[in-house]
Coordinates of C-alpha atoms and ligand atoms in Angstrom, one line a residue:
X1276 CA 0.0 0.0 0.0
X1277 CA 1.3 3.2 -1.1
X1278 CA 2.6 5.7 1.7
X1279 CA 2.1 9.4 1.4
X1280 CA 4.5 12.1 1.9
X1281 CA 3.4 15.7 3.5
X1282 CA 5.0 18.9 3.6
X1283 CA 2.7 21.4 5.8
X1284 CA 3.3 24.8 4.9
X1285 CA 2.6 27.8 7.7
X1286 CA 4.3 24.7 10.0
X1287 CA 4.1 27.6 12.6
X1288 CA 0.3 28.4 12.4
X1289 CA -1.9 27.5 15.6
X1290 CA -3.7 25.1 13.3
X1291 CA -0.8 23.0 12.3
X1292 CA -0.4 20.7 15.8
X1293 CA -3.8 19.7 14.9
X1294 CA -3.5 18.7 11.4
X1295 CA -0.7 16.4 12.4
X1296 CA -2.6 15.1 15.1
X1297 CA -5.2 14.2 12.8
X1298 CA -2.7 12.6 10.7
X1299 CA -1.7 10.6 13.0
X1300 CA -4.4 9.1 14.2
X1301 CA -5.6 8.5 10.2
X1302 CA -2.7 6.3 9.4
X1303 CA -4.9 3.0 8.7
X1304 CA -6.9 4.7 6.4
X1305 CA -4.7 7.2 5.1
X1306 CA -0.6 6.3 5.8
X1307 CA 2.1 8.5 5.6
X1308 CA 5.5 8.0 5.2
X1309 CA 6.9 11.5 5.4
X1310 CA 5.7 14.8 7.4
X1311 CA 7.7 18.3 6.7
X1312 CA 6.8 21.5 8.4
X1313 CA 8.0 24.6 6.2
X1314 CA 7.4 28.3 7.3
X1315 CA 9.4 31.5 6.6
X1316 CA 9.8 32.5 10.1
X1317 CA 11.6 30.0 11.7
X1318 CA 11.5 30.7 15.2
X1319 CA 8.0 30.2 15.3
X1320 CA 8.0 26.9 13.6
X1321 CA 11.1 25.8 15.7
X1322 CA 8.4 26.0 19.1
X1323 CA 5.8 23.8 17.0
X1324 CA 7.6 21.6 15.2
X1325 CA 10.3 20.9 18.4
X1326 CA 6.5 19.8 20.3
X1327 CA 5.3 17.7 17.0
X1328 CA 8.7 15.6 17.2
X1329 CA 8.1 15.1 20.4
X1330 CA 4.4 13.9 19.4
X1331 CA 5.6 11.9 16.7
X1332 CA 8.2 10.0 18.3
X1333 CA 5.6 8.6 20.4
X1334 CA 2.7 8.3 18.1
X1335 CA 3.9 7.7 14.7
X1336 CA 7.5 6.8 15.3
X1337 CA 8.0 5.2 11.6
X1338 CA 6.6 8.7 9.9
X1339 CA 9.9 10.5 9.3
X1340 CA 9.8 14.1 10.1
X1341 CA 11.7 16.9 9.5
X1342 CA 11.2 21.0 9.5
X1343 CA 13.1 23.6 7.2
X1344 CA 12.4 26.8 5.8
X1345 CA 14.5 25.8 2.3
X1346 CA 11.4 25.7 -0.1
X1347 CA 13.6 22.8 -2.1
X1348 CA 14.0 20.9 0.8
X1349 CA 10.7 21.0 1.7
X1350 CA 9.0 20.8 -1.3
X1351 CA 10.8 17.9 -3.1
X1352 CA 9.2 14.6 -3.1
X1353 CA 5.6 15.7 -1.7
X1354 CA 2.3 14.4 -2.6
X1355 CA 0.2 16.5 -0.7
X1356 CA 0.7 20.1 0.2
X1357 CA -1.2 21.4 3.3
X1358 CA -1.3 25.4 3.2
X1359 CA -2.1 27.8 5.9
X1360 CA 0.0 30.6 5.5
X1361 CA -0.7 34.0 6.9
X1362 CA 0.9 36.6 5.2
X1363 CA 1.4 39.7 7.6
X1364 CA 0.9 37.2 11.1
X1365 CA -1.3 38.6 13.4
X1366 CA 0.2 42.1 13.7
X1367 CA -0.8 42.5 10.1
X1368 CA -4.8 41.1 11.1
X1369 CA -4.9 43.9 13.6
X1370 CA -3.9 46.3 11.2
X1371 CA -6.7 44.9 8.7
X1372 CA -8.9 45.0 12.0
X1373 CA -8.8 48.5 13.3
X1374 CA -7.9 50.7 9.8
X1375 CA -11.5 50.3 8.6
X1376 CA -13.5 50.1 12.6
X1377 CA -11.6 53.3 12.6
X1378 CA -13.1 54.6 9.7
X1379 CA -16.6 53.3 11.3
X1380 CA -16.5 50.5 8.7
X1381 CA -16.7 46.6 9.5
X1382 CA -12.9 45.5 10.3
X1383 CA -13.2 41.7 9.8
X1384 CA -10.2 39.2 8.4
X1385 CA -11.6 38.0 5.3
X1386 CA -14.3 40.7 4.7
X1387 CA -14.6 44.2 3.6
X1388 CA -11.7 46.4 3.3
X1389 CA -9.8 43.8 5.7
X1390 CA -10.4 41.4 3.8
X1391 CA -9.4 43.1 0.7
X1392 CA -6.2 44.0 2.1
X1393 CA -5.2 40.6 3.6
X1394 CA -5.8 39.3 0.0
X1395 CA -3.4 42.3 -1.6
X1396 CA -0.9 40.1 1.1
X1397 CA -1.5 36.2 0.2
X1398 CA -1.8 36.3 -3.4
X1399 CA 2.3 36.5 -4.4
X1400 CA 3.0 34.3 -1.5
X1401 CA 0.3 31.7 -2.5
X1402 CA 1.6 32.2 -5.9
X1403 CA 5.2 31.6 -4.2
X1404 CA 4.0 28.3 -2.8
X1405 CA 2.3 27.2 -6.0
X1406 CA 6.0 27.8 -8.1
X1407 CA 7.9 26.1 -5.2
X1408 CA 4.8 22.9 -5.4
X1409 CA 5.3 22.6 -9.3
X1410 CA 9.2 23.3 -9.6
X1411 CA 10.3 20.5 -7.2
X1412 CA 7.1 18.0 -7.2
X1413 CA 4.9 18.7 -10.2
X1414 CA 2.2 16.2 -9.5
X1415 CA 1.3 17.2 -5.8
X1416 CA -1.7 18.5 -4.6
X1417 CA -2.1 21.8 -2.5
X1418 CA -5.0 21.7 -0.4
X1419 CA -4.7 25.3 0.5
X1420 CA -6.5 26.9 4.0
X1421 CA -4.8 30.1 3.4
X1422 CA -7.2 33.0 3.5
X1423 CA -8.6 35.3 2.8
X1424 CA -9.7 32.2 0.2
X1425 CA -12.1 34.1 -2.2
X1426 CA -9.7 36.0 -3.3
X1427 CA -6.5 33.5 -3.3
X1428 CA -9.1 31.2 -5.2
X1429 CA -9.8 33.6 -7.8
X1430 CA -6.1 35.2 -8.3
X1431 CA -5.1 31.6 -9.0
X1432 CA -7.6 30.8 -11.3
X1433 CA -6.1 33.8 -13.3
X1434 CA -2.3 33.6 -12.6
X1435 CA -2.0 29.5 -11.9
X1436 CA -5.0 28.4 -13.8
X1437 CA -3.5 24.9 -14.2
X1438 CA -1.9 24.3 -11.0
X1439 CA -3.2 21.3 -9.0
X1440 CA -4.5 23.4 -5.7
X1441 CA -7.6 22.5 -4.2
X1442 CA -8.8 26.1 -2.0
X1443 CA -11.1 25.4 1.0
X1444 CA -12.9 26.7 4.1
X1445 CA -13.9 25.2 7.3
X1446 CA -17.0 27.0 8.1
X1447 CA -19.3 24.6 6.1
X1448 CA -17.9 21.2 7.7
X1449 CA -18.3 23.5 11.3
X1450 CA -21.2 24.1 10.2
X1451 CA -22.4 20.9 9.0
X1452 CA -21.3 19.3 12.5
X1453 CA -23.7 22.3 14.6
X1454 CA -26.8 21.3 11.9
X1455 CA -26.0 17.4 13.0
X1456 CA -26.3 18.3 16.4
X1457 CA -29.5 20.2 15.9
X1458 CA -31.3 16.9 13.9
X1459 CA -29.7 14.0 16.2
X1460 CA -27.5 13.1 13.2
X1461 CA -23.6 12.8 12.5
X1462 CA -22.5 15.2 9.7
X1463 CA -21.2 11.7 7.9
X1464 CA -25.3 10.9 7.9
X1465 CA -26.0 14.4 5.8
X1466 CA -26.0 15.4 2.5
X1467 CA -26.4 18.8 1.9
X1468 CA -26.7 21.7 -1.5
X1469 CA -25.1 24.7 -0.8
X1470 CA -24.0 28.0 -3.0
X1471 CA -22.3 31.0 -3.0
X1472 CA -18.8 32.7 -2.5
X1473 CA -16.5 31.7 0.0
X1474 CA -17.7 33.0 3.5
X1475 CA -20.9 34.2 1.2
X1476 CA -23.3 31.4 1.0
X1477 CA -26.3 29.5 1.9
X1478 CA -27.4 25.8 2.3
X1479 CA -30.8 25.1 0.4
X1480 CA -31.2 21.4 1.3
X1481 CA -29.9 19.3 4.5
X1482 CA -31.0 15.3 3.5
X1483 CA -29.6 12.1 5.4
X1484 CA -28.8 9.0 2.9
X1485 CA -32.5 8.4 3.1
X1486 CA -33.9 11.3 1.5
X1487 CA -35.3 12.5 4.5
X1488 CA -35.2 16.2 4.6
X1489 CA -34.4 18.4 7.5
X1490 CA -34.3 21.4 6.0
X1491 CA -37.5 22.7 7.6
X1492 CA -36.6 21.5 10.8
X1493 CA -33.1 23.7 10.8
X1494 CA -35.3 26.5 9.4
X1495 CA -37.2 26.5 12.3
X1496 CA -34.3 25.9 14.9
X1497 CA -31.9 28.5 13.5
X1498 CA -35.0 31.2 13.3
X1499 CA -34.7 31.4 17.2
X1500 CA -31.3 29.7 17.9
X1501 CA -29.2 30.7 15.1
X1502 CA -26.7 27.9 14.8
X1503 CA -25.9 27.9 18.5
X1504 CA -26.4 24.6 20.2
X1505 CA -25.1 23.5 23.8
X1506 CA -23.2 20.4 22.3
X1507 CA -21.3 22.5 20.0
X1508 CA -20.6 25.0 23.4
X1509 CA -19.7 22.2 25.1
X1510 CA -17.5 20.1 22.8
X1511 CA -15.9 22.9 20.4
X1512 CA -13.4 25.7 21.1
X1513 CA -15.5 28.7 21.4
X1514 CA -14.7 32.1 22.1
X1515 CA -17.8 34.3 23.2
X1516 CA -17.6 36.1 20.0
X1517 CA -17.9 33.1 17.9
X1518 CA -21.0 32.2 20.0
X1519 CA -22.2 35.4 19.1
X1520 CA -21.7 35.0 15.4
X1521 CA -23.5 31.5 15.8
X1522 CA -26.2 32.9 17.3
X1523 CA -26.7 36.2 15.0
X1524 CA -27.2 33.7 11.7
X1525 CA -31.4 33.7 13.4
X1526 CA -31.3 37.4 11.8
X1527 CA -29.7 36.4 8.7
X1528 CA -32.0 33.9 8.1
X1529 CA -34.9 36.4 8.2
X1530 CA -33.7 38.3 5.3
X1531 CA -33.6 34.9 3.1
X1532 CA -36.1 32.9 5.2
X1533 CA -35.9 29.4 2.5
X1534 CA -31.9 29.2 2.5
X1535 CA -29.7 28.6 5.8
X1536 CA -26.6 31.3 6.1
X1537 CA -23.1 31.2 6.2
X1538 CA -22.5 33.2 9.3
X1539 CA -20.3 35.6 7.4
X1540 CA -22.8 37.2 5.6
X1541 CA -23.4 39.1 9.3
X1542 CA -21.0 41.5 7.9
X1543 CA -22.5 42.4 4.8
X1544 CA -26.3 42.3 5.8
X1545 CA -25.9 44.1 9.6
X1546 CA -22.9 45.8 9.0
X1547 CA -24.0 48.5 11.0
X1548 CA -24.7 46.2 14.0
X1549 CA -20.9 44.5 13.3
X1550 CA -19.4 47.7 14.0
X1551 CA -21.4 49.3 16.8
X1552 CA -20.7 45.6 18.6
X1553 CA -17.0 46.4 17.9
X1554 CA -14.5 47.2 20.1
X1555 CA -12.0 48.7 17.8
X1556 CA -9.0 49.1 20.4
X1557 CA -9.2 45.2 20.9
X1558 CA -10.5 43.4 17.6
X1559 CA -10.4 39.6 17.3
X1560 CA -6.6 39.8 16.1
X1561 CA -6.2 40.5 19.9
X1562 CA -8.8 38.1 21.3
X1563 CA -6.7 35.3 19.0
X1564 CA -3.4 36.6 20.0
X1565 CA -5.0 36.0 23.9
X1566 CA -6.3 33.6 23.3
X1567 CA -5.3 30.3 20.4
X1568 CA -2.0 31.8 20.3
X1569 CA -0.8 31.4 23.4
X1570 CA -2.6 28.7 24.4
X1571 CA -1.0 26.5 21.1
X1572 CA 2.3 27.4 21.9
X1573 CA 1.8 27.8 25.4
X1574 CA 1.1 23.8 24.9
X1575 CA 4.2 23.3 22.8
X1576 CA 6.8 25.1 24.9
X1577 CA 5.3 23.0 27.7
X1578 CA 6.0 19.6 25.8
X1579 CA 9.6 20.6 24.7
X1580 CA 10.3 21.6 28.4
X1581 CA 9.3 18.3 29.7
X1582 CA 10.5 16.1 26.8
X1583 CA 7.6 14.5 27.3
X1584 CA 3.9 14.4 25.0
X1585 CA 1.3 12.7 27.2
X1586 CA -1.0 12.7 24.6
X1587 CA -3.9 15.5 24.9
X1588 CA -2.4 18.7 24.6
X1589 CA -3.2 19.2 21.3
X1590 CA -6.7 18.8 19.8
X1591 CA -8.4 17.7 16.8
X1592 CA -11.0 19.7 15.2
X1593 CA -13.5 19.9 11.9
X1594 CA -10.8 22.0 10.5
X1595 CA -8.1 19.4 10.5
X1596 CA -10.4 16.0 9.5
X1597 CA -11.8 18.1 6.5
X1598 CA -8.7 18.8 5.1
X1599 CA -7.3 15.1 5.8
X1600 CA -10.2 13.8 4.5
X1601 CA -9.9 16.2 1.5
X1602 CA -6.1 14.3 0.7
X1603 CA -7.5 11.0 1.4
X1604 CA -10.7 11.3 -1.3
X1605 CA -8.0 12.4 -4.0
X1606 CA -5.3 9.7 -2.6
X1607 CA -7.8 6.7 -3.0
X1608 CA -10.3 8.6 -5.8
X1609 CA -13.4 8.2 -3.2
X1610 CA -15.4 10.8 -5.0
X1611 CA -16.9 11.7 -1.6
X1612 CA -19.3 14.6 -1.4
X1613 CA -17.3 17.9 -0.6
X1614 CA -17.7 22.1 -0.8
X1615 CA -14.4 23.2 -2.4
X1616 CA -13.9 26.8 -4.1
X1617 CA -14.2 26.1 -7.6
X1618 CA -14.6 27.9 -11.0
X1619 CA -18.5 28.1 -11.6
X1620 CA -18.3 26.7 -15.4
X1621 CA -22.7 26.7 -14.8
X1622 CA -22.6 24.9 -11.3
X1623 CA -25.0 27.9 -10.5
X1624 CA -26.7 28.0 -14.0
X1625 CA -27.5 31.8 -13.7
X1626 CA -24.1 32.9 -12.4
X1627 CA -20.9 33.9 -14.1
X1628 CA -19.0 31.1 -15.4
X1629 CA -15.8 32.4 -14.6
X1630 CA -16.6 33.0 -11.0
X1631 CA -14.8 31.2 -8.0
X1632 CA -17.9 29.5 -6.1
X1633 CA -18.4 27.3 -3.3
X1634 CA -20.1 24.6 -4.0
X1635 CA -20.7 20.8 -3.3
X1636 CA -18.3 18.9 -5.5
X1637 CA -17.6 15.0 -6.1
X1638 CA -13.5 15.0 -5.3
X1639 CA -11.3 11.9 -6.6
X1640 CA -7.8 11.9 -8.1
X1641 CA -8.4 14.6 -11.0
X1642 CA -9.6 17.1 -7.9
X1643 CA -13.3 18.4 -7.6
X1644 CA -16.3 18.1 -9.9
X1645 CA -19.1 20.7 -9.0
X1646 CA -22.4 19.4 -8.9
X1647 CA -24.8 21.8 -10.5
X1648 CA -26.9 23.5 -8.1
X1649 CA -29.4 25.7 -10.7
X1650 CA -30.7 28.7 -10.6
X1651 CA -30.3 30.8 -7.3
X1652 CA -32.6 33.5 -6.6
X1653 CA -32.4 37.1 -7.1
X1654 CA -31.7 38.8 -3.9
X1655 CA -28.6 36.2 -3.2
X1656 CA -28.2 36.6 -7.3
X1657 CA -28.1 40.2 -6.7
X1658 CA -25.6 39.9 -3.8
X1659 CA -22.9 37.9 -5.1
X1660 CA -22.8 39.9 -8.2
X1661 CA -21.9 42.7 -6.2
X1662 CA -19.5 40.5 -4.4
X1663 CA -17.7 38.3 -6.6
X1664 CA -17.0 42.2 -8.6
X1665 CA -15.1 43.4 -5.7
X1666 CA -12.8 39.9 -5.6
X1667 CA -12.3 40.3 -9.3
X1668 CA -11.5 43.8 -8.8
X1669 CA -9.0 43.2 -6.0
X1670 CA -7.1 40.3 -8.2
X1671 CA -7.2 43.0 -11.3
X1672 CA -5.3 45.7 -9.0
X1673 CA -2.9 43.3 -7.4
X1674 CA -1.9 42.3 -11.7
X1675 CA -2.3 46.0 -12.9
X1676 CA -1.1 47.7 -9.9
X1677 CA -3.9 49.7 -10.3
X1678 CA -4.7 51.9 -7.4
X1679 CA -8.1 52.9 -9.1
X1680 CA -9.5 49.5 -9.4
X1681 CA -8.5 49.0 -5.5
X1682 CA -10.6 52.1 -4.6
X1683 CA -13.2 50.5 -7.1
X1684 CA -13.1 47.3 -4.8
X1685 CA -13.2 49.0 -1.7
X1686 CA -16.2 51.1 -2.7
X1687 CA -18.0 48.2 -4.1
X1688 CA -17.6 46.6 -0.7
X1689 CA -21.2 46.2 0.6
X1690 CA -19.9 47.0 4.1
X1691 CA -18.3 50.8 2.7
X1692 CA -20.7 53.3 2.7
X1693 CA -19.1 55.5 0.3
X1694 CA -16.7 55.7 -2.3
X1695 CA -14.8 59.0 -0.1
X1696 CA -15.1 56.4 2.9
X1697 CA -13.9 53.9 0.6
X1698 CA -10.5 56.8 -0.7
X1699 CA -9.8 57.2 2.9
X1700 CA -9.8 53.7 4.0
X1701 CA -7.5 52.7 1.0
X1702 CA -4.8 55.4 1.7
X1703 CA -4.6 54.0 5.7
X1704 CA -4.7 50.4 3.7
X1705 CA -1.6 51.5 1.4
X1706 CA 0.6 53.4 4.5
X1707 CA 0.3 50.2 6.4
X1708 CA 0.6 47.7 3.6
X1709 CA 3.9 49.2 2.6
X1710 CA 6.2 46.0 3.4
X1711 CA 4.0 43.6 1.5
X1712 CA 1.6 45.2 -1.0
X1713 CA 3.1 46.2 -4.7
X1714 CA 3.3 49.7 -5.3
X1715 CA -0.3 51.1 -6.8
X1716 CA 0.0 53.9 -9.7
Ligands
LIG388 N1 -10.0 28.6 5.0 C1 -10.4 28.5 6.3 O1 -11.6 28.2 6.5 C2 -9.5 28.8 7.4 C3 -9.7 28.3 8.7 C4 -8.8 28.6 9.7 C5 -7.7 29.3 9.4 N2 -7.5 29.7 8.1 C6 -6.3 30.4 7.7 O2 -5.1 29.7 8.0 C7 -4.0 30.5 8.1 C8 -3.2 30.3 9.4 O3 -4.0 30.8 10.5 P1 -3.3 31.0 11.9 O4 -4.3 31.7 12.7 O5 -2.9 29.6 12.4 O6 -2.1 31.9 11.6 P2 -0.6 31.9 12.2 O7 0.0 33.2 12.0 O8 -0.6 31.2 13.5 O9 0.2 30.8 11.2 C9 0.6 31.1 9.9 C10 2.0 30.7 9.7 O10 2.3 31.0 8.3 C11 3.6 31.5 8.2 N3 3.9 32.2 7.0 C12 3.4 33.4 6.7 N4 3.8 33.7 5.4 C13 4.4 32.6 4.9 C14 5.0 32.3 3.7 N5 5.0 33.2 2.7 N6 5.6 31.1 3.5 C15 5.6 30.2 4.5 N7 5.1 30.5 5.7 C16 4.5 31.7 5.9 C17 3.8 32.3 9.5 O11 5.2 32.5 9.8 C18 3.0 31.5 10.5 O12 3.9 30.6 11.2 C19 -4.6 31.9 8.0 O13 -4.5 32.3 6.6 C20 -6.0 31.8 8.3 O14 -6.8 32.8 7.8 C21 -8.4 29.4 7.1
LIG389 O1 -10.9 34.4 14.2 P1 -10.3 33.1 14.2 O2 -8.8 33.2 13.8 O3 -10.5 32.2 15.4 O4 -11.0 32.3 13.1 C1 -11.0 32.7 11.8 C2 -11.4 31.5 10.9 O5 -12.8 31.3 11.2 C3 -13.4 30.3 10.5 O6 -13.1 29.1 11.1 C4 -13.8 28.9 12.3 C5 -15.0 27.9 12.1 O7 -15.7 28.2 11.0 C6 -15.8 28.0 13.4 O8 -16.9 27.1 13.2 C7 -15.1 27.7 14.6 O9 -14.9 26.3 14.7 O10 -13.8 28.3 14.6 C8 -13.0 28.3 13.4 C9 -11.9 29.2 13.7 O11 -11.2 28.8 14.8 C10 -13.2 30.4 9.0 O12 -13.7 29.4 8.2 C11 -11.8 30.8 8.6 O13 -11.7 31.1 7.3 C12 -11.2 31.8 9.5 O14 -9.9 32.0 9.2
LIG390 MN1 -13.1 30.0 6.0

């Protein structure tokens, strides 16, 4: 049986002790041979990846494993590459944060104007990762976390349009798991249709293998609960502000009340309620920094100081079994049912073609096949016009250097009231952005 060899790249993120975790405990059904952290800041990855050979010795002691921050070393002879880079760090995130909040406008990670920034930051270091992938092991896969993922999704359909990455997002298998909870079901019992942009979607039909269909049954939870549940309190990581967000999806269903939310779209429909609930001297960059931050590495100083893993210091979560289960249907060609960021090629029949959508897809060895979804309605129609137009924009200033067609973006933007907002925002956005972003004419 064929063993698999891994390079992780971001092998300093928070997320990555969890990933190999996951990996570990997969190796019946989906064996490694190899693991490799890589990261361009190698202090931080040293304080992980010291912890994960600890946690490998004991676990997985066959797996070899290795860290580096040489992109040939840790990119030759790789089947799978598992991305979640963050270009900036966290000092950048605040930054993203509190420009716009201070501008009175939403100051979120992957949307509006922080968003839009952020995305200015991945693209030439996603594209970096893609030339490293294909220059030292051209038939690997990179499943790729990295965000903001609209945007990194569509700027390599346009500048990589043949490489073999695979772009996804956790919130729909989270998701998934809170809806299983609600209905008395495991998420491996559901089925479910879903459209729209990444972190700008809705679920139209939840089904178990029966065809029994609990989409009225969410409908009528989420209406009064959003997607708050004490199971998922209980048994996830969850910060007050996520419970909030959970909870806030009730009022987004209102607005579309036949299509369950993606909890994202709380910035773009109650913007004004995103901001007035903001604190803009201590934004989520801070609550993470606080909070998953320290208590990751706080966890892997503490296992390099002892010399010792006992075994539940780190956790596994929906974010790393979707992404293991991700290399595993393209390793063994399962076509299992997945949402992936895709080009729309008529998945949503009344939708540009050339749009990067998130969709359910069948994913085996040649990657993911969407499975048409048809027509969507107007209002969300209407929406993701508007949205999809501000990620194309952002991908068309980062290749033109345009500094008009960021503004364009910015005042597109559903969460920028104006196009003079939008000016002001841009020039904090530029000033901050000097280290990473290319110089806009
Ligand atoms: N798509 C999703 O649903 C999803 C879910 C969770 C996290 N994420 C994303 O995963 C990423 C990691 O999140 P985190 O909170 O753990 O961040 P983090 O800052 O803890 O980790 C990111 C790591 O990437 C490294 N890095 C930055 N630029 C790099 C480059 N060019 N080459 C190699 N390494 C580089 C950093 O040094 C850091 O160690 C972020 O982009 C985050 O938005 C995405
Ligand atoms: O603010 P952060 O850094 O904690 O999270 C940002 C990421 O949030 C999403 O992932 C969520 C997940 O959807 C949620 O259900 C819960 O389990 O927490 C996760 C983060 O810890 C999102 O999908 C990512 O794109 C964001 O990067
Ligand atoms: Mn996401």
């Amino acid at each position: 049986m064929k063993k698999f060899s891994i390079v992780i790249a971001g092998g300093g993120s928070t997320y990555t002790p969890g990933i190999v975790m996951m990996l570990m405990h997969s190796l019946d059904r989906f064996p490694i041979r190899s693991l490799k952290l890589y990261d361009n800041n190698p202090e931080r990855q040293k304080v992980i990846a010291d912890a994960v050979a600890l946690a490998m010795k004991k676990v997985a002691p066959d797996v070899a494993f290795s860290y580096t921050t040489d992109p040939e070393e840790a990119f030759t002879d790789v089947d799978f590459c598992m991305a979640h880079i963050r270009s900036g760090g966290y000092p950048m995130r605040e930054q993203d944060e509190k420009i716009p909040l201070s501008h009175g406008v939403v100051g979120q990670e992957t949307c509006g104007p922080g968003g839009i920034a952020y995305g200015m930051r991945s693209i030439p270091d996603i594209m970096q990762l893609i030339d490293y992938m294909e220059k030292y092991s051209p038939n690997c896969w990179m499943l790729n976390y990295s965000n903001p993922a609209s945007i990194v999704a569509e700027a390599c359909r346009v500048l990589r349009p043949h490489a073999k990455i695979i772009n996804i997002c956790d919130m729909p298998v989270g998701t998934l798991r809170r809806m299983s909870y609600i209905v008395g079901k495991t998420p491996q019992d559901l089925d479910v249709r879903y459209f729209g942009l990444n972190h700008f979607g809705w679920w139209t039909s939840v089904k178990d293998k029966d065809g029994t269909d609990y989409t009225p049954q969410l409908i009528d939870y989420v209406s009064k609960n959003g997607y708050l549940t004490q199971k998922a309190i209980e048994t996830q990581h969850m910060d007050a502000s996520w419970q909030e967000t959970h909870r806030k999806a009730a009022d987004l269903l209102a607005v579309t009340p036949d299509c369950l939310p993606n909890t994202y779209l709380k910035y773009y429909l109650y913007p004004d309620y995103v901001v007035e609930h903001s604190d803009p001297n201590y934004t989520r960059a801070n609550e993470v920094i606080d909070g998953r931050e320290k208590n990751v590495f706080g966890a892997a100083r503490a296992i390099t100081a002892s010399g010792e893993f006992k075994g539940d210091e780190f956790s596994i979560d929906n974010h790393a079994s979707f992404i293991v289960d991700l290399a595993r249907a393209i390793a063994y060609n399962t076509h299992e049912r997945m949402l992936c960021i895709v080009e729309n090629k008529g998945a949503i029949s009344n939708f540009d073609p050339h749009a990067m959508v998130e969709v359910p897809c069948l994913v085996g060895n040649d990657g993911p096949e969407p499975l048409c979804q048809g027509e969507i309605p107007t209002f969300q129609l209407g929406m993701m016009n508007q949205q999809v137009a501000v990620e194309k924009l952002v991908v068309e200033a980062y290749c033109e250097r345009s500094y008009q067609k960021m503004w364009q973006a910015l005042t597109l933007s559903k969460t920028v009231p104006s196009a003079k907002v939008a000016k002001e925002i841009l020039d904090d956005l530029i000033v901050a952005n000097k280290d990473y972003w290319p110089e806009l004419h």
